[in-house]
PDB file of C-alpha atoms in Angstrom:
ATOM      1  CA  MET N   1      21.134  16.559  66.494  1.00  0.00           C
ATOM      2  CA  THR N   2      17.986  17.188  64.504  1.00  0.00           C
ATOM      3  CA  GLN N   3      14.927  18.111  66.379  1.00  0.00           C
ATOM      4  CA  HIS N   4      11.562  16.980  65.094  1.00  0.00           C
ATOM      5  CA  THR N   5       9.185  19.666  65.218  1.00  0.00           C
ATOM      6  CA  GLU N   6       6.483  18.806  62.764  1.00  0.00           C
ATOM      7  CA  LYS N   7       3.082  20.547  63.480  1.00  0.00           C
ATOM      8  CA  ASN N   8       0.655  17.485  64.259  1.00  0.00           C
ATOM      9  CA  ILE N   9      -3.287  17.600  65.092  1.00  0.00           C
ATOM     10  CA  ILE N  10      -4.484  13.884  67.256  1.00  0.00           C
ATOM     11  CA  LEU N  11      -7.851  13.700  67.431  1.00  0.00           C
ATOM     12  CA  GLY N  12      -8.759  12.088  71.170  1.00  0.00           C
ATOM     13  CA  ILE N  13     -12.207   9.697  71.566  1.00  0.00           C
ATOM     14  CA  ASP N  14     -13.903   8.288  74.061  1.00  0.00           C
ATOM     15  CA  PRO N  15     -16.401   6.428  72.009  1.00  0.00           C
ATOM     16  CA  GLY N  16     -20.357   6.069  73.928  1.00  0.00           C
ATOM     17  CA  THR N  17     -23.814   5.280  73.179  1.00  0.00           C
ATOM     18  CA  GLN N  18     -24.856   7.341  75.803  1.00  0.00           C
ATOM     19  CA  VAL N  19     -22.277  10.529  76.245  1.00  0.00           C
ATOM     20  CA  PHE N  20     -19.615  10.585  73.625  1.00  0.00           C
ATOM     21  CA  GLY N  21     -16.111  12.346  74.357  1.00  0.00           C
ATOM     22  CA  TYR N  22     -13.808  13.757  72.024  1.00  0.00           C
ATOM     23  CA  ALA N  23     -11.006  16.454  72.162  1.00  0.00           C
ATOM     24  CA  LEU N  24      -8.086  18.087  69.436  1.00  0.00           C
ATOM     25  CA  LEU N  25      -4.680  18.563  70.605  1.00  0.00           C
ATOM     26  CA  GLU N  26      -2.022  20.473  68.439  1.00  0.00           C
ATOM     27  CA  THR N  27       1.450  19.298  68.771  1.00  0.00           C
ATOM     28  CA  GLU N  28       4.709  20.579  67.839  1.00  0.00           C
ATOM     29  CA  GLY N  29       7.767  17.925  68.314  1.00  0.00           C
ATOM     30  CA  LYS N  30       7.374  16.983  72.135  1.00  0.00           C
ATOM     31  CA  GLN N  31       5.281  19.648  72.786  1.00  0.00           C
ATOM     32  CA  ALA N  32       1.593  19.401  73.715  1.00  0.00           C
ATOM     33  CA  THR N  33       1.126  23.166  72.014  1.00  0.00           C
ATOM     34  CA  GLN N  34      -2.738  23.675  72.181  1.00  0.00           C
ATOM     35  CA  LEU N  35      -5.862  21.880  72.935  1.00  0.00           C
ATOM     36  CA  LEU N  36      -8.066  23.057  69.889  1.00  0.00           C
ATOM     37  CA  SER N  37     -11.671  21.503  71.152  1.00  0.00           C
ATOM     38  CA  VAL N  38     -12.661  19.407  74.011  1.00  0.00           C
ATOM     39  CA  GLY N  39     -16.659  17.890  74.586  1.00  0.00           C
ATOM     40  CA  ALA N  40     -19.134  15.889  74.539  1.00  0.00           C
ATOM     41  CA  VAL N  41     -22.590  14.784  72.928  1.00  0.00           C
ATOM     42  CA  ARG N  42     -25.345  14.012  74.743  1.00  0.00           C
ATOM     43  CA  LEU N  43     -26.723  10.791  73.352  1.00  0.00           C
ATOM     44  CA  ASP N  44     -28.712   9.637  76.113  1.00  0.00           C
ATOM     45  CA  LYS N  45     -31.942  11.627  75.178  1.00  0.00           C
ATOM     46  CA  TYR N  46     -32.285   9.627  71.759  1.00  0.00           C
ATOM     47  CA  GLU N  47     -33.922   6.674  71.920  1.00  0.00           C
ATOM     48  CA  ASP N  48     -32.911   4.751  68.693  1.00  0.00           C
ATOM     49  CA  ALA N  49     -29.902   2.902  68.730  1.00  0.00           C
ATOM     50  CA  TYR N  50     -28.822   4.110  65.243  1.00  0.00           C
ATOM     51  CA  HIS N  51     -29.912   7.429  65.650  1.00  0.00           C
ATOM     52  CA  LYS N  52     -26.913   8.008  67.988  1.00  0.00           C
ATOM     53  CA  LEU N  53     -24.646   5.620  65.625  1.00  0.00           C
ATOM     54  CA  GLU N  54     -25.099   8.212  63.098  1.00  0.00           C
ATOM     55  CA  LEU N  55     -24.862  11.364  65.316  1.00  0.00           C
ATOM     56  CA  ILE N  56     -21.717   9.388  66.259  1.00  0.00           C
ATOM     57  CA  PHE N  57     -19.854   9.864  62.829  1.00  0.00           C
ATOM     58  CA  ARG N  58     -21.945  13.020  61.746  1.00  0.00           C
ATOM     59  CA  LYS N  59     -19.984  14.905  64.769  1.00  0.00           C
ATOM     60  CA  ILE N  60     -16.353  13.076  64.247  1.00  0.00           C
ATOM     61  CA  SER N  61     -16.992  13.918  60.065  1.00  0.00           C
ATOM     62  CA  LYS N  62     -17.236  17.737  61.290  1.00  0.00           C
ATOM     63  CA  LEU N  63     -14.596  17.499  63.765  1.00  0.00           C
ATOM     64  CA  ILE N  64     -12.467  16.577  60.700  1.00  0.00           C
ATOM     65  CA  GLU N  65     -13.202  18.595  58.095  1.00  0.00           C
ATOM     66  CA  THR N  66     -12.827  21.780  60.799  1.00  0.00           C
ATOM     67  CA  TYR N  67      -9.925  20.493  62.388  1.00  0.00           C
ATOM     68  CA  LYS N  68      -8.114  18.548  59.745  1.00  0.00           C
ATOM     69  CA  PRO N  69      -6.394  15.984  62.537  1.00  0.00           C
ATOM     70  CA  THR N  70      -4.416  13.459  60.797  1.00  0.00           C
ATOM     71  CA  GLN N  71      -4.652  11.496  63.394  1.00  0.00           C
ATOM     72  CA  MET N  72      -7.227   9.660  65.654  1.00  0.00           C
ATOM     73  CA  ALA N  73      -6.693   8.130  69.030  1.00  0.00           C
ATOM     74  CA  ILE N  74      -9.897   5.799  70.697  1.00  0.00           C
ATOM     75  CA  GLU N  75     -10.100   4.424  73.680  1.00  0.00           C
ATOM     76  CA  ALA N  76     -10.418   0.160  73.242  1.00  0.00           C
ATOM     77  CA  PRO N  77     -13.210  -1.456  74.841  1.00  0.00           C
ATOM     78  CA  PHE N  78     -12.261  -2.885  78.246  1.00  0.00           C
ATOM     79  CA  TYR N  79     -13.897  -6.347  79.220  1.00  0.00           C
ATOM     80  CA  GLY N  80     -17.161  -6.200  81.065  1.00  0.00           C
ATOM     81  CA  LYS N  81     -20.028  -7.772  82.483  1.00  0.00           C
ATOM     82  CA  ASN N  82     -22.615  -6.599  80.626  1.00  0.00           C
ATOM     83  CA  VAL N  83     -22.745  -8.127  77.308  1.00  0.00           C
ATOM     84  CA  GLN N  84     -25.406  -5.590  75.838  1.00  0.00           C
ATOM     85  CA  SER N  85     -23.441  -2.611  77.052  1.00  0.00           C
ATOM     86  CA  MET N  86     -19.891  -4.546  75.467  1.00  0.00           C
ATOM     87  CA  LEU N  87     -22.060  -4.723  72.042  1.00  0.00           C
ATOM     88  CA  LYS N  88     -23.508  -1.099  72.119  1.00  0.00           C
ATOM     89  CA  LEU N  89     -19.487   0.616  73.128  1.00  0.00           C
ATOM     90  CA  GLY N  90     -17.968  -1.646  70.519  1.00  0.00           C
ATOM     91  CA  ARG N  91     -21.190  -0.247  67.396  1.00  0.00           C
ATOM     92  CA  ALA N  92     -20.030   3.517  68.861  1.00  0.00           C
ATOM     93  CA  GLN N  93     -16.584   2.520  68.572  1.00  0.00           C
ATOM     94  CA  GLY N  94     -16.725   1.421  65.331  1.00  0.00           C
ATOM     95  CA  VAL N  95     -18.591   3.984  63.689  1.00  0.00           C
ATOM     96  CA  ALA N  96     -15.894   6.377  64.641  1.00  0.00           C
ATOM     97  CA  ILE N  97     -13.000   3.996  63.015  1.00  0.00           C
ATOM     98  CA  ALA N  98     -14.998   3.548  59.778  1.00  0.00           C
ATOM     99  CA  CYS N  99     -15.184   7.752  60.191  1.00  0.00           C
ATOM    100  CA  ALA N 100     -11.826   8.303  60.480  1.00  0.00           C
ATOM    101  CA  ARG N 101     -10.780   5.868  57.802  1.00  0.00           C
ATOM    102  CA  ILE N 102     -13.164   7.441  55.594  1.00  0.00           C
ATOM    103  CA  HIS N 103     -11.119  11.025  56.365  1.00  0.00           C
ATOM    104  CA  LYS N 104      -7.898   8.834  55.596  1.00  0.00           C
ATOM    105  CA  LEU N 105      -6.719   9.235  59.624  1.00  0.00           C
ATOM    106  CA  VAL N 106      -4.200   6.957  61.370  1.00  0.00           C
ATOM    107  CA  ILE N 107      -5.762   5.166  64.076  1.00  0.00           C
ATOM    108  CA  THR N 108      -4.261   3.929  67.134  1.00  0.00           C
ATOM    109  CA  GLU N 109      -5.932   2.009  70.073  1.00  0.00           C
ATOM    110  CA  TYR N 110      -5.293   2.316  73.721  1.00  0.00           C
ATOM    111  CA  SER N 111      -6.404   0.499  76.921  1.00  0.00           C
ATOM    112  CA  PRO N 112      -7.585   2.539  79.543  1.00  0.00           C
ATOM    113  CA  LYS N 113      -5.292   1.104  81.561  1.00  0.00           C
ATOM    114  CA  THR N 114      -2.426   2.348  79.207  1.00  0.00           C
ATOM    115  CA  ILE N 115      -4.282   6.348  79.008  1.00  0.00           C
ATOM    116  CA  LYS N 116      -3.886   6.528  82.908  1.00  0.00           C
ATOM    117  CA  GLN N 117      -0.498   5.119  83.492  1.00  0.00           C
ATOM    118  CA  ALA N 118       0.264   7.642  80.513  1.00  0.00           C
ATOM    119  CA  ILE N 119      -1.186  10.229  82.161  1.00  0.00           C
ATOM    120  CA  THR N 120      -0.961   9.372  85.819  1.00  0.00           C
ATOM    121  CA  GLY N 121       1.932   6.814  86.198  1.00  0.00           C
ATOM    122  CA  ASN N 122      -0.735   4.755  87.651  1.00  0.00           C
ATOM    123  CA  GLY N 123      -2.887   2.428  85.723  1.00  0.00           C
ATOM    124  CA  ASN N 124      -5.250   2.310  88.561  1.00  0.00           C
ATOM    125  CA  ALA N 125      -5.711   5.804  88.800  1.00  0.00           C
ATOM    126  CA  SER N 126      -9.445   7.234  89.129  1.00  0.00           C
ATOM    127  CA  LYS N 127     -11.094   9.225  86.519  1.00  0.00           C
ATOM    128  CA  GLU N 128     -10.339  12.547  89.059  1.00  0.00           C
ATOM    129  CA  GLN N 129      -7.112  11.520  89.446  1.00  0.00           C
ATOM    130  CA  VAL N 130      -6.792  12.265  85.411  1.00  0.00           C
ATOM    131  CA  ALA N 131      -8.777  14.583  84.615  1.00  0.00           C
ATOM    132  CA  ALA N 132      -6.799  17.051  87.500  1.00  0.00           C
ATOM    133  CA  MET N 133      -3.445  15.442  86.136  1.00  0.00           C
ATOM    134  CA  LEU N 134      -4.141  16.700  82.383  1.00  0.00           C
ATOM    135  CA  GLN N 135      -5.503  19.960  83.789  1.00  0.00           C
ATOM    136  CA  ARG N 136      -2.053  19.970  85.204  1.00  0.00           C
ATOM    137  CA  LEU N 137      -0.260  19.072  82.661  1.00  0.00           C
ATOM    138  CA  LEU N 138      -2.428  21.515  79.609  1.00  0.00           C
ATOM    139  CA  GLN N 139      -2.707  24.091  82.418  1.00  0.00           C
ATOM    140  CA  LEU N 140      -6.429  24.398  82.141  1.00  0.00           C
ATOM    141  CA  ASP N 141      -8.209  27.097  83.890  1.00  0.00           C
ATOM    142  CA  ARG N 142     -11.531  24.002  84.158  1.00  0.00           C
ATOM    143  CA  LEU N 143     -11.909  20.807  83.066  1.00  0.00           C
ATOM    144  CA  PRO N 144     -14.937  19.851  80.820  1.00  0.00           C
ATOM    145  CA  LYS N 145     -18.180  18.802  82.251  1.00  0.00           C
ATOM    146  CA  TYR N 146     -18.270  15.694  81.457  1.00  0.00           C
ATOM    147  CA  TYR N 147     -15.408  12.969  82.447  1.00  0.00           C
ATOM    148  CA  ASP N 148     -16.187  11.165  78.699  1.00  0.00           C
ATOM    149  CA  ALA N 149     -14.435  14.307  77.576  1.00  0.00           C
ATOM    150  CA  THR N 150     -11.841  14.403  79.758  1.00  0.00           C
ATOM    151  CA  ASP N 151     -11.208  11.025  79.137  1.00  0.00           C
ATOM    152  CA  ALA N 152     -11.217  11.641  74.938  1.00  0.00           C
ATOM    153  CA  LEU N 153      -8.317  14.183  76.253  1.00  0.00           C
ATOM    154  CA  GLY N 154      -6.510  11.854  78.099  1.00  0.00           C
ATOM    155  CA  VAL N 155      -6.607   9.454  74.959  1.00  0.00           C
ATOM    156  CA  ALA N 156      -4.880  12.815  72.561  1.00  0.00           C
ATOM    157  CA  VAL N 157      -2.526  13.488  75.316  1.00  0.00           C
ATOM    158  CA  CYS N 158      -1.540   9.657  75.640  1.00  0.00           C
ATOM    159  CA  HIS N 159      -1.006   9.523  72.244  1.00  0.00           C
ATOM    160  CA  HIS N 160       1.138  12.315  71.771  1.00  0.00           C
ATOM    161  CA  LEU N 161       3.061  10.558  74.691  1.00  0.00           C
ATOM    162  CA  GLN N 162       3.717   7.606  72.750  1.00  0.00           C
ATOM    163  CA  GLN N 163       4.098   8.985  69.865  1.00  0.00           C
ATOM    164  CA  THR N 164       7.380  11.294  71.568  1.00  0.00           C
ATOM    165  CA  SER N 165       9.175   9.063  73.952  1.00  0.00           C
ATOM    166  CA  LEU N 166      12.016   7.186  72.903  1.00  0.00           C
ATOM    167  CA  LEU N 167      10.604   4.301  72.730  1.00  0.00           C
ATOM    168  CA  GLY N 168       6.667   4.727  71.542  1.00  0.00           C
ATOM    169  CA  ASN N 169       7.728   2.750  68.039  1.00  0.00           C
ATOM    170  CA  LEU N 170       8.982  -0.095  69.785  1.00  0.00           C
ATOM    171  CA  GLY N 171       6.594  -3.194  68.526  1.00  0.00           C
ATOM    172  CA  LYS N 172       5.237  -0.816  65.894  1.00  0.00           C
ATOM    173  CA  GLY N 173       7.620  -2.914  63.721  1.00  0.00           C
ATOM    174  CA  SER N 174      10.915  -0.778  64.072  1.00  0.00           C
ATOM    175  CA  THR N 175      13.209  -1.958  66.764  1.00  0.00           C
ATOM    176  CA  LYS N 176      12.274  -4.702  69.624  1.00  0.00           C
ATOM    177  CA  ASN N 177      15.037  -3.497  71.911  1.00  0.00           C
ATOM    178  CA  TRP N 178      17.209  -1.255  73.132  1.00  0.00           C
ATOM    179  CA  LYS N 179      19.962  -2.159  71.425  1.00  0.00           C
ATOM    180  CA  ALA N 180      18.598  -2.552  68.361  1.00  0.00           C
ATOM    181  CA  PHE N 181      16.590   1.252  69.227  1.00  0.00           C
ATOM    182  CA  ILE N 182      20.823   2.470  69.624  1.00  0.00           C
ATOM    183  CA  GLU N 183      21.576   1.055  66.062  1.00  0.00           C
ATOM    184  CA  LYS N 184      18.681   2.249  64.807  1.00  0.00           C
ATOM    185  CA  ASN N 185      19.419   6.047  66.129  1.00  0.00           C
ATOM    186  CA  PRO N 186      22.662   6.984  66.976  1.00  0.00           C
ATOM    187  CA  HIS N 187      22.161  10.324  66.893  1.00  0.00           C
ATOM    188  CA  ARG N 188      20.283  10.196  70.234  1.00  0.00           C
ATOM    189  CA  ILE N 189      23.195   9.162  72.062  1.00  0.00           C
ATOM    190  CA  LYS N 190      25.091  11.566  73.956  1.00  0.00           C
TER     191      LYS N 190
END
């Protein structure tokens, strides 16, 4: 059986116009080998909404130029009651996606529920539960100061887990069910 061991760097993004989280995770095969960087950019001190969007674009560009990721995983906006907040969040996400596209990254969006499910096994887990599980999974000495950074790390880890699971690529044009998967991957049967 051939082992897929290609190294990859995933940029995880938790978009926001108040605090913007990011994480870069190096992976090799099924292993998350190294946390390269994790942090948050505080934007709440700036008044101008367009300046905040520019700062998001510049930060992502700098991260891409520094760490050379090939993929970006981003948290998709969830439905909220405050239309203005959703609009601002959508703008931040749009800027992040545009920046990643300019740099030729493959982009995947995940809902908050999917991320929580992948990390904790519970789609309704709290931010604290997700953070604690990430700390255990990645054997981190300490957690980032902001949950936005931890959320970005969760997006990157979720993406890695989705890519390396046996059926992680279902629904992406490859196979539609177990039978089709087995037919396409006979080497995975023991």
